[in-house]
Tab-separated table of N, CA, C and O in Angstrom:
chain	number	residue	atom	x	y	z
N	925	ALA	N	0.841	-1.189	0.000
N	925	ALA	CA	0.000	0.000	0.000
N	925	ALA	C	0.875	1.238	0.000
N	925	ALA	O	1.942	1.259	0.598
N	926	CYS	N	0.422	2.256	-0.674
N	926	CYS	CA	1.152	3.514	-0.778
N	926	CYS	C	0.601	4.520	0.224
N	926	CYS	O	-0.536	4.419	0.667
N	927	ALA	N	1.430	5.495	0.537
N	927	ALA	CA	1.020	6.568	1.443
N	927	ALA	C	-0.063	7.421	0.776
N	927	ALA	O	-0.159	7.468	-0.455
N	928	PRO	N	-0.860	8.125	1.569
N	928	PRO	CA	-1.873	9.020	0.994
N	928	PRO	C	-1.196	10.219	0.319
N	928	PRO	O	-0.034	10.527	0.601
N	929	PRO	N	-1.915	10.908	-0.559
N	929	PRO	CA	-1.365	12.100	-1.206
N	929	PRO	C	-0.986	13.157	-0.175
N	929	PRO	O	-1.538	13.200	0.924
N	930	MET	N	-0.048	13.999	-0.561
N	930	MET	CA	0.419	15.089	0.297
N	930	MET	C	0.632	16.327	-0.562
N	930	MET	O	0.702	16.223	-1.782
N	931	PRO	N	0.727	17.503	0.061
N	931	PRO	CA	0.969	18.720	-0.728
N	931	PRO	C	2.258	18.589	-1.547
N	931	PRO	O	3.270	18.105	-1.048
N	932	ALA	N	2.197	19.010	-2.798
N	932	ALA	CA	3.340	18.913	-3.719
N	932	ALA	C	4.237	20.130	-3.569
N	932	ALA	O	4.298	21.005	-4.435
N	933	ILE	N	4.950	20.179	-2.443
N	933	ILE	CA	5.868	21.285	-2.169
N	933	ILE	C	7.303	20.792	-2.330
N	933	ILE	O	7.583	19.597	-2.209
N	934	ALA	N	8.205	21.703	-2.606
N	934	ALA	CA	9.615	21.342	-2.781
N	934	ALA	C	10.128	20.605	-1.554
N	934	ALA	O	9.883	21.009	-0.422
N	935	GLY	N	10.811	19.494	-1.786
N	935	GLY	CA	11.386	18.712	-0.704
N	935	GLY	C	10.437	17.693	-0.096
N	935	GLY	O	10.842	16.927	0.787
N	936	ALA	N	9.195	17.655	-0.558
N	936	ALA	CA	8.233	16.688	-0.010
N	936	ALA	C	8.721	15.265	-0.282
N	936	ALA	O	9.127	14.942	-1.390
N	937	ARG	N	8.694	14.415	0.745
N	937	ARG	CA	9.059	13.004	0.602
N	937	ARG	C	7.777	12.201	0.733
N	937	ARG	O	7.208	12.075	1.799
N	938	TRP	N	7.343	11.639	-0.412
N	938	TRP	CA	6.106	10.867	-0.431
N	938	TRP	C	6.421	9.378	-0.336
N	938	TRP	O	7.347	8.890	-0.973
N	939	ASP	N	5.669	8.677	0.459
N	939	ASP	CA	5.752	7.233	0.623
N	939	ASP	C	7.122	6.787	1.144
N	939	ASP	O	7.501	5.631	0.998
N	940	GLY	N	7.876	7.718	1.724
N	940	GLY	CA	9.191	7.401	2.265
N	940	GLY	C	10.232	7.082	1.205
N	940	GLY	O	11.350	6.692	1.523
N	941	ARG	N	9.867	7.254	-0.082
N	941	ARG	CA	10.780	6.850	-1.150
N	941	ARG	C	11.034	7.907	-2.214
N	941	ARG	O	12.077	7.889	-2.866
N	942	PHE	N	10.096	8.801	-2.443
N	942	PHE	CA	10.192	9.730	-3.563
N	942	PHE	C	10.220	11.168	-3.064
N	942	PHE	O	9.390	11.555	-2.255
N	943	VAL	N	11.165	11.969	-3.592
N	943	VAL	CA	11.315	13.362	-3.175
N	943	VAL	C	11.045	14.281	-4.362
N	943	VAL	O	11.656	14.134	-5.431
N	944	LEU	N	10.130	15.222	-4.169
N	944	LEU	CA	9.825	16.228	-5.178
N	944	LEU	C	10.828	17.356	-5.017
N	944	LEU	O	10.897	17.987	-3.965
N	945	GLN	N	11.631	17.598	-6.051
N	945	GLN	CA	12.688	18.606	-5.936
N	945	GLN	C	12.179	20.032	-6.018
N	945	GLN	O	12.725	20.923	-5.381
N	946	ARG	N	11.153	20.271	-6.831
N	946	ARG	CA	10.580	21.611	-6.960
N	946	ARG	C	9.086	21.521	-6.692
N	946	ARG	O	8.446	20.551	-7.087
N	947	GLY	N	8.562	22.520	-6.071
N	947	GLY	CA	7.135	22.511	-5.770
N	947	GLY	C	6.269	22.734	-6.999
N	947	GLY	O	6.685	23.377	-7.963
N	948	ALA	N	5.082	22.183	-6.959
N	948	ALA	CA	4.092	22.391	-8.021
N	948	ALA	C	3.212	23.578	-7.629
N	948	ALA	O	3.417	24.197	-6.583
N	949	ALA	N	2.231	23.883	-8.427
N	949	ALA	CA	1.323	25.003	-8.152
N	949	ALA	C	0.624	24.798	-6.810
N	949	ALA	O	0.368	23.656	-6.404
N	950	PRO	N	0.319	25.885	-6.102
N	950	PRO	CA	-0.394	25.757	-4.830
N	950	PRO	C	-1.666	24.917	-4.996
N	950	PRO	O	-2.375	25.040	-5.992
N	951	GLY	N	-1.903	24.051	-4.040
N	951	GLY	CA	-3.072	23.188	-4.082
N	951	GLY	C	-2.825	21.859	-4.773
N	951	GLY	O	-3.682	20.986	-4.768
N	952	SER	N	-1.654	21.691	-5.389
N	952	SER	CA	-1.322	20.431	-6.062
N	952	SER	C	-0.946	19.383	-5.033
N	952	SER	O	-0.538	19.701	-3.919
N	953	ALA	N	-1.077	18.117	-5.432
N	953	ALA	CA	-0.776	17.006	-4.530
N	953	ALA	C	0.163	16.010	-5.196
N	953	ALA	O	0.123	15.799	-6.410
N	954	LEU	N	1.007	15.404	-4.375
N	954	LEU	CA	1.919	14.339	-4.791
N	954	LEU	C	1.407	13.055	-4.168
N	954	LEU	O	1.216	12.984	-2.949
N	955	GLY	N	1.149	12.053	-4.997
N	955	GLY	CA	0.636	10.788	-4.483
N	955	GLY	C	0.741	9.700	-5.538
N	955	GLY	O	1.315	9.903	-6.602
N	956	ALA	N	0.186	8.548	-5.240
N	956	ALA	CA	0.243	7.409	-6.152
N	956	ALA	C	-0.580	7.662	-7.407
N	956	ALA	O	-1.608	8.331	-7.365
N	957	ARG	N	-0.119	7.105	-8.501
N	957	ARG	CA	-0.878	7.172	-9.752
N	957	ARG	C	-2.244	6.544	-9.539
N	957	ARG	O	-3.241	7.010	-10.034
N	958	GLY	N	-2.290	5.471	-8.788
N	958	GLY	CA	-3.557	4.914	-8.347
N	958	GLY	C	-4.259	3.994	-9.324
N	958	GLY	O	-3.706	3.535	-10.311
N	959	ALA	N	-5.530	3.743	-9.018
N	959	ALA	CA	-6.331	2.756	-9.736
N	959	ALA	C	-6.563	3.110	-11.202
N	959	ALA	O	-6.848	2.229	-12.005
N	960	ASP	N	-6.434	4.382	-11.574
N	960	ASP	CA	-6.636	4.754	-12.974
N	960	ASP	C	-5.357	4.640	-13.793
N	960	ASP	O	-5.240	5.190	-14.876
N	961	ALA	N	-4.374	3.892	-13.290
N	961	ALA	CA	-3.084	3.729	-13.958
N	961	ALA	C	-3.196	3.093	-15.331
N	961	ALA	O	-2.350	3.307	-16.191
N	962	ALA	N	-4.227	2.320	-15.557
N	962	ALA	CA	-4.390	1.654	-16.851
N	962	ALA	C	-4.415	2.666	-17.997
N	962	ALA	O	-4.024	2.346	-19.114
N	963	GLY	N	-4.822	3.887	-17.719
N	963	GLY	CA	-4.855	4.927	-18.744
N	963	GLY	C	-3.479	5.309	-19.261
N	963	GLY	O	-3.364	5.950	-20.296
N	964	LEU	N	-2.423	4.913	-18.552
N	964	LEU	CA	-1.054	5.234	-18.987
N	964	LEU	C	-0.293	4.000	-19.465
N	964	LEU	O	0.909	4.061	-19.638
N	965	ARG	N	-0.967	2.915	-19.703
N	965	ARG	CA	-0.270	1.700	-20.146
N	965	ARG	C	0.461	1.925	-21.454
N	965	ARG	O	1.484	1.306	-21.704
N	966	GLY	N	-0.024	2.819	-22.289
N	966	GLY	CA	0.654	3.125	-23.547
N	966	GLY	C	1.966	3.866	-23.351
N	966	GLY	O	2.784	3.936	-24.255
N	967	TRP	N	2.192	4.423	-22.173
N	967	TRP	CA	3.414	5.158	-21.877
N	967	TRP	C	4.521	4.249	-21.386
N	967	TRP	O	5.667	4.670	-21.285
N	968	SER	N	4.180	3.031	-21.033
N	968	SER	CA	5.177	2.130	-20.452
N	968	SER	C	4.718	0.687	-20.599
N	968	SER	O	3.528	0.401	-20.621
N	969	GLY	N	5.677	-0.201	-20.660
N	969	GLY	CA	5.368	-1.620	-20.695
N	969	GLY	C	5.248	-2.219	-19.307
N	969	GLY	O	5.078	-3.430	-19.162
N	970	LEU	N	5.324	-1.375	-18.286
N	970	LEU	CA	5.227	-1.867	-16.912
N	970	LEU	C	3.823	-2.373	-16.615
N	970	LEU	O	2.849	-1.837	-17.132
N	971	PRO	N	3.724	-3.379	-15.763
N	971	PRO	CA	2.395	-3.872	-15.380
N	971	PRO	C	1.607	-2.805	-14.615
N	971	PRO	O	2.176	-1.939	-13.953
N	972	SER	N	0.306	-2.894	-14.677
N	972	SER	CA	-0.570	-1.939	-14.018
N	972	SER	C	-0.282	-1.817	-12.525
N	972	SER	O	-0.329	-0.727	-11.961
N	973	VAL	N	0.046	-2.925	-11.872
N	973	VAL	CA	0.313	-2.891	-10.435
N	973	VAL	C	1.532	-2.000	-10.123
N	973	VAL	O	1.569	-1.331	-9.100
N	974	VAL	N	2.508	-1.966	-11.016
N	974	VAL	CA	3.677	-1.089	-10.832
N	974	VAL	C	3.289	0.354	-11.123
N	974	VAL	O	3.639	1.269	-10.375
N	975	LEU	N	2.559	0.557	-12.212
N	975	LEU	CA	2.135	1.916	-12.577
N	975	LEU	C	1.321	2.570	-11.469
N	975	LEU	O	1.439	3.773	-11.239
N	976	ARG	N	0.517	1.795	-10.772
N	976	ARG	CA	-0.324	2.344	-9.689
N	976	ARG	C	0.496	2.976	-8.570
N	976	ARG	O	0.048	3.924	-7.940
N	977	GLY	N	1.687	2.457	-8.319
N	977	GLY	CA	2.507	2.960	-7.216
N	977	GLY	C	3.482	4.051	-7.590
N	977	GLY	O	4.201	4.560	-6.734
N	978	LEU	N	3.523	4.439	-8.856
N	978	LEU	CA	4.428	5.519	-9.256
N	978	LEU	C	3.908	6.859	-8.749
N	978	LEU	O	2.701	7.090	-8.701
N	979	PRO	N	4.820	7.764	-8.382
N	979	PRO	CA	4.376	9.081	-7.923
N	979	PRO	C	3.779	9.888	-9.073
N	979	PRO	O	4.288	9.867	-10.195
N	980	ALA	N	2.698	10.565	-8.767
N	980	ALA	CA	2.011	11.414	-9.746
N	980	ALA	C	1.676	12.746	-9.081
N	980	ALA	O	1.479	12.813	-7.870
N	981	ILE	N	1.625	13.787	-9.888
N	981	ILE	CA	1.279	15.109	-9.383
N	981	ILE	C	-0.059	15.495	-9.997
N	981	ILE	O	-0.241	15.415	-11.213
N	982	ARG	N	-0.975	15.887	-9.121
N	982	ARG	CA	-2.328	16.268	-9.552
N	982	ARG	C	-2.651	17.668	-9.032
N	982	ARG	O	-2.162	18.074	-7.984
N	983	SER	N	-3.521	18.332	-9.770
N	983	SER	CA	-4.027	19.631	-9.344
N	983	SER	C	-5.529	19.616	-9.579
N	983	SER	O	-5.982	19.407	-10.708
N	984	GLY	N	-6.300	19.780	-8.519
N	984	GLY	CA	-7.750	19.738	-8.637
N	984	GLY	C	-8.268	18.417	-9.176
N	984	GLY	O	-9.256	18.382	-9.875
N	985	GLY	N	-7.562	17.340	-8.896
N	985	GLY	CA	-7.965	16.029	-9.371
N	985	GLY	C	-7.459	15.696	-10.768
N	985	GLY	O	-7.494	14.545	-11.188
N	986	ALA	N	-6.981	16.701	-11.518
N	986	ALA	CA	-6.456	16.467	-12.869
N	986	ALA	C	-4.995	16.035	-12.802
N	986	ALA	O	-4.210	16.591	-12.034
N	987	LEU	N	-4.635	15.057	-13.597
N	987	LEU	CA	-3.261	14.572	-13.638
N	987	LEU	C	-2.379	15.590	-14.346
N	987	LEU	O	-2.631	15.945	-15.497
N	988	ILE	N	-1.341	16.061	-13.655
N	988	ILE	CA	-0.416	17.051	-14.204
N	988	ILE	C	0.833	16.377	-14.748
N	988	ILE	O	1.304	16.704	-15.824
N	989	ALA	N	1.391	15.422	-13.987
N	989	ALA	CA	2.626	14.773	-14.415
N	989	ALA	C	2.839	13.444	-13.698
N	989	ALA	O	2.438	13.284	-12.544
N	990	VAL	N	3.478	12.524	-14.406
N	990	VAL	CA	4.002	11.284	-13.844
N	990	VAL	C	5.456	11.243	-14.321
N	990	VAL	O	5.770	10.666	-15.370
N	991	PRO	N	6.358	11.924	-13.597
N	991	PRO	CA	7.732	12.089	-14.067
N	991	PRO	C	8.477	10.794	-14.402
N	991	PRO	O	9.260	10.777	-15.347
N	992	HIS	N	8.230	9.716	-13.682
N	992	HIS	CA	8.946	8.476	-13.963
N	992	HIS	C	8.539	7.847	-15.285
N	992	HIS	O	9.219	6.953	-15.784
N	993	LEU	N	7.443	8.302	-15.867
N	993	LEU	CA	7.009	7.814	-17.176
N	993	LEU	C	7.245	8.842	-18.280
N	993	LEU	O	6.984	8.586	-19.443
N	994	GLY	N	7.708	10.048	-17.888
N	994	GLY	CA	7.871	11.102	-18.883
N	994	GLY	C	6.539	11.677	-19.332
N	994	GLY	O	6.437	12.234	-20.411
N	995	PHE	N	5.515	11.543	-18.489
N	995	PHE	CA	4.174	12.027	-18.824
N	995	PHE	C	3.951	13.407	-18.230
N	995	PHE	O	4.256	13.614	-17.057
N	996	PRO	N	3.423	14.351	-18.944
N	996	PRO	CA	2.962	14.279	-20.319
N	996	PRO	C	4.048	14.545	-21.349
N	996	PRO	O	3.913	14.186	-22.502
N	997	ASP	N	5.167	15.223	-20.930
N	997	ASP	CA	6.263	15.507	-21.862
N	997	ASP	C	7.516	15.885	-21.074
N	997	ASP	O	7.487	16.039	-19.850
N	998	ALA	N	8.626	16.034	-21.784
N	998	ALA	CA	9.913	16.329	-21.148
N	998	ALA	C	9.895	17.654	-20.396
N	998	ALA	O	10.490	17.782	-19.333
N	999	GLU	N	9.192	18.637	-20.933
N	999	GLU	CA	9.128	19.956	-20.286
N	999	GLU	C	8.443	19.867	-18.921
N	999	GLU	O	8.928	20.413	-17.930
N	1000	ALA	N	7.322	19.183	-18.864
N	1000	ALA	CA	6.605	19.029	-17.589
N	1000	ALA	C	7.450	18.245	-16.592
N	1000	ALA	O	7.487	18.575	-15.409
N	1001	CYS	N	8.152	17.222	-17.069
N	1001	CYS	CA	8.997	16.417	-16.179
N	1001	CYS	C	10.148	17.250	-15.614
N	1001	CYS	O	10.500	17.120	-14.447
N	1002	ALA	N	10.720	18.107	-16.454
N	1002	ALA	CA	11.829	18.949	-16.006
N	1002	ALA	C	11.370	19.952	-14.945
N	1002	ALA	O	12.128	20.292	-14.038
N	1003	ARG	N	10.124	20.415	-15.040
N	1003	ARG	CA	9.591	21.372	-14.056
N	1003	ARG	C	9.265	20.708	-12.723
N	1003	ARG	O	9.233	21.378	-11.691
N	1004	LEU	N	8.984	19.402	-12.746
N	1004	LEU	CA	8.546	18.698	-11.538
N	1004	LEU	C	9.357	17.419	-11.319
N	1004	LEU	O	8.814	16.317	-11.323
N	1005	PRO	N	10.672	17.552	-11.119
N	1005	PRO	CA	11.486	16.352	-10.943
N	1005	PRO	C	11.189	15.634	-9.620
N	1005	PRO	O	11.121	16.261	-8.568
N	1006	VAL	N	10.975	14.334	-9.716
N	1006	VAL	CA	10.751	13.480	-8.545
N	1006	VAL	C	11.862	12.442	-8.541
N	1006	VAL	O	12.027	11.706	-9.510
N	1007	LEU	N	12.616	12.397	-7.459
N	1007	LEU	CA	13.726	11.451	-7.354
N	1007	LEU	C	13.370	10.276	-6.453
N	1007	LEU	O	12.671	10.455	-5.453
N	1008	PHE	N	13.875	9.113	-6.818
N	1008	PHE	CA	13.739	7.938	-5.951
N	1008	PHE	C	14.839	8.047	-4.916
N	1008	PHE	O	16.017	7.871	-5.207
N	1009	ARG	N	14.474	8.388	-3.697
N	1009	ARG	CA	15.415	8.588	-2.605
N	1009	ARG	C	14.844	7.971	-1.329
N	1009	ARG	O	14.350	8.678	-0.450
N	1010	PRO	N	14.872	6.645	-1.226
N	1010	PRO	CA	14.324	6.035	-0.016
N	1010	PRO	C	15.100	6.483	1.219
N	1010	PRO	O	16.317	6.706	1.153
N	1011	ALA	N	14.395	6.636	2.321
N	1011	ALA	CA	15.034	7.065	3.564
N	1011	ALA	C	16.106	6.058	3.998
N	1011	ALA	O	17.132	6.433	4.544
N	1012	ARG	N	15.853	4.767	3.750
N	1012	ARG	CA	16.810	3.707	4.076
N	1012	ARG	C	17.011	2.817	2.855
N	1012	ARG	O	16.352	1.792	2.711
N	1013	PRO	N	17.928	3.194	1.952
N	1013	PRO	CA	18.126	2.386	0.750
N	1013	PRO	C	18.663	0.998	1.084
N	1013	PRO	O	19.478	0.834	1.988
N	1014	ALA	N	18.199	0.009	0.352
N	1014	ALA	CA	18.659	-1.370	0.548
N	1014	ALA	C	20.051	-1.561	-0.042
N	1014	ALA	O	20.816	-2.404	0.407
N	1015	ALA	N	20.378	-0.779	-1.075
N	1015	ALA	CA	21.670	-0.870	-1.749
N	1015	ALA	C	21.911	0.432	-2.494
N	1015	ALA	O	21.010	1.254	-2.641
N	1016	GLY	N	23.115	0.592	-3.001
N	1016	GLY	CA	23.434	1.768	-3.801
N	1016	GLY	C	22.784	1.678	-5.161
N	1016	GLY	O	22.323	0.618	-5.592
N	1017	LEU	N	22.737	2.797	-5.873
N	1017	LEU	CA	22.136	2.826	-7.200
N	1017	LEU	C	23.018	2.087	-8.207
N	1017	LEU	O	24.205	2.347	-8.296
N	1018	PRO	N	22.429	1.189	-8.992
N	1018	PRO	CA	23.210	0.484	-10.000
N	1018	PRO	C	23.332	1.278	-11.305
N	1018	PRO	O	23.986	0.856	-12.225
N	1019	PHE	N	22.660	2.432	-11.401
N	1019	PHE	CA	22.660	3.243	-12.614
N	1019	PHE	C	22.371	4.686	-12.243
N	1019	PHE	O	21.970	4.980	-11.137
N	1020	VAL	N	22.566	5.584	-13.195
N	1020	VAL	CA	22.275	7.001	-12.981
N	1020	VAL	C	20.818	7.253	-13.363
N	1020	VAL	O	20.432	7.012	-14.507
N	1021	PRO	N	19.990	7.693	-12.412
N	1021	PRO	CA	18.588	7.960	-12.738
N	1021	PRO	C	18.466	9.035	-13.806
N	1021	PRO	O	19.279	9.939	-13.885
N	1022	VAL	N	17.451	8.942	-14.626
N	1022	VAL	CA	17.226	9.895	-15.705
N	1022	VAL	C	17.186	11.318	-15.167
N	1022	VAL	O	17.759	12.217	-15.751
N	1023	SER	N	16.543	11.530	-14.036
N	1023	SER	CA	16.405	12.881	-13.503
N	1023	SER	C	17.753	13.494	-13.136
N	1023	SER	O	17.896	14.694	-13.132
N	1024	ARG	N	18.762	12.675	-12.865
N	1024	ARG	CA	20.080	13.205	-12.530
N	1024	ARG	C	20.811	13.735	-13.750
N	1024	ARG	O	21.710	14.536	-13.630
N	1025	ILE	N	20.463	13.249	-14.929
N	1025	ILE	CA	21.125	13.723	-16.133
N	1025	ILE	C	20.252	14.726	-16.877
N	1025	ILE	O	20.477	15.027	-18.018
N	1026	ARG	N	19.217	15.192	-16.197
N	1026	ARG	CA	18.318	16.224	-16.708
N	1026	ARG	C	17.655	15.809	-18.015
N	1026	ARG	O	17.558	16.577	-18.944
N	1027	GLY	N	17.216	14.591	-18.043
N	1027	GLY	CA	16.507	14.094	-19.209
N	1027	GLY	C	15.163	13.546	-18.799
N	1027	GLY	O	14.812	13.512	-17.628
N	1028	CYS	N	14.416	13.118	-19.776
N	1028	CYS	CA	13.102	12.556	-19.521
N	1028	CYS	C	12.842	11.495	-20.579
N	1028	CYS	O	13.197	11.686	-21.740
N	1029	ILE	N	12.275	10.380	-20.206
N	1029	ILE	CA	11.989	9.315	-21.158
N	1029	ILE	C	10.563	9.462	-21.657
N	1029	ILE	O	9.626	9.561	-20.869
N	1030	ASP	N	10.400	9.496	-22.984
N	1030	ASP	CA	9.062	9.629	-23.535
N	1030	ASP	C	8.379	8.272	-23.624
N	1030	ASP	O	8.922	7.257	-23.211
N	1031	GLY	N	7.179	8.229	-24.173
N	1031	GLY	CA	6.388	7.012	-24.261
N	1031	GLY	C	7.024	5.916	-25.103
N	1031	GLY	O	6.679	4.760	-25.006
N	1032	ASN	N	7.989	6.295	-25.950
N	1032	ASN	CA	8.666	5.310	-26.791
N	1032	ASN	C	9.970	4.829	-26.168
N	1032	ASN	O	10.711	4.089	-26.784
N	1033	GLY	N	10.258	5.283	-24.944
N	1033	GLY	CA	11.497	4.901	-24.280
N	1033	GLY	C	12.687	5.708	-24.731
N	1033	GLY	O	13.826	5.363	-24.458
N	1034	THR	N	12.452	6.828	-25.431
N	1034	THR	CA	13.530	7.679	-25.928
N	1034	THR	C	13.863	8.742	-24.881
N	1034	THR	O	12.979	9.378	-24.332
N	1035	LEU	N	15.164	8.922	-24.633
N	1035	LEU	CA	15.612	9.916	-23.665
N	1035	LEU	C	15.667	11.280	-24.330
N	1035	LEU	O	16.286	11.451	-25.373
N	1036	SER	N	14.978	12.259	-23.747
N	1036	SER	CA	14.982	13.630	-24.241
N	1036	SER	C	15.812	14.466	-23.275
N	1036	SER	O	15.696	14.313	-22.071
N	1037	TRP	N	16.618	15.340	-23.778
N	1037	TRP	CA	17.452	16.202	-22.931
N	1037	TRP	C	16.787	17.541	-22.744
N	1037	TRP	O	16.162	18.069	-23.649
N	1038	THR	N	16.932	18.087	-21.540
N	1038	THR	CA	16.368	19.406	-21.262
N	1038	THR	C	17.470	20.359	-20.883
N	1038	THR	O	18.558	19.974	-20.579
């Protein structure tokens, strides 16, 4: 189970694992993509159960961004970077996360630079 949504402010740590680096518009929330994740299956080959737990940013109930999927585009992802930063990592990172190289992966798996 994922943590409930929280205000999407800079430095917010959601679910003990994901940190929003820059704040979204006032009133926005950071939380799980949730049960409507099937709507983004075209953006990723990940199973629905994985998509449901990805961090998403919403404003007034409308989906603004799912940075780990590059949704809706590289520009939106660059404005709202979310890093995987668990409070107690099980191991070191085996690769450089896309957000660290200032890129975003689109629906075709292509890395876009910002």
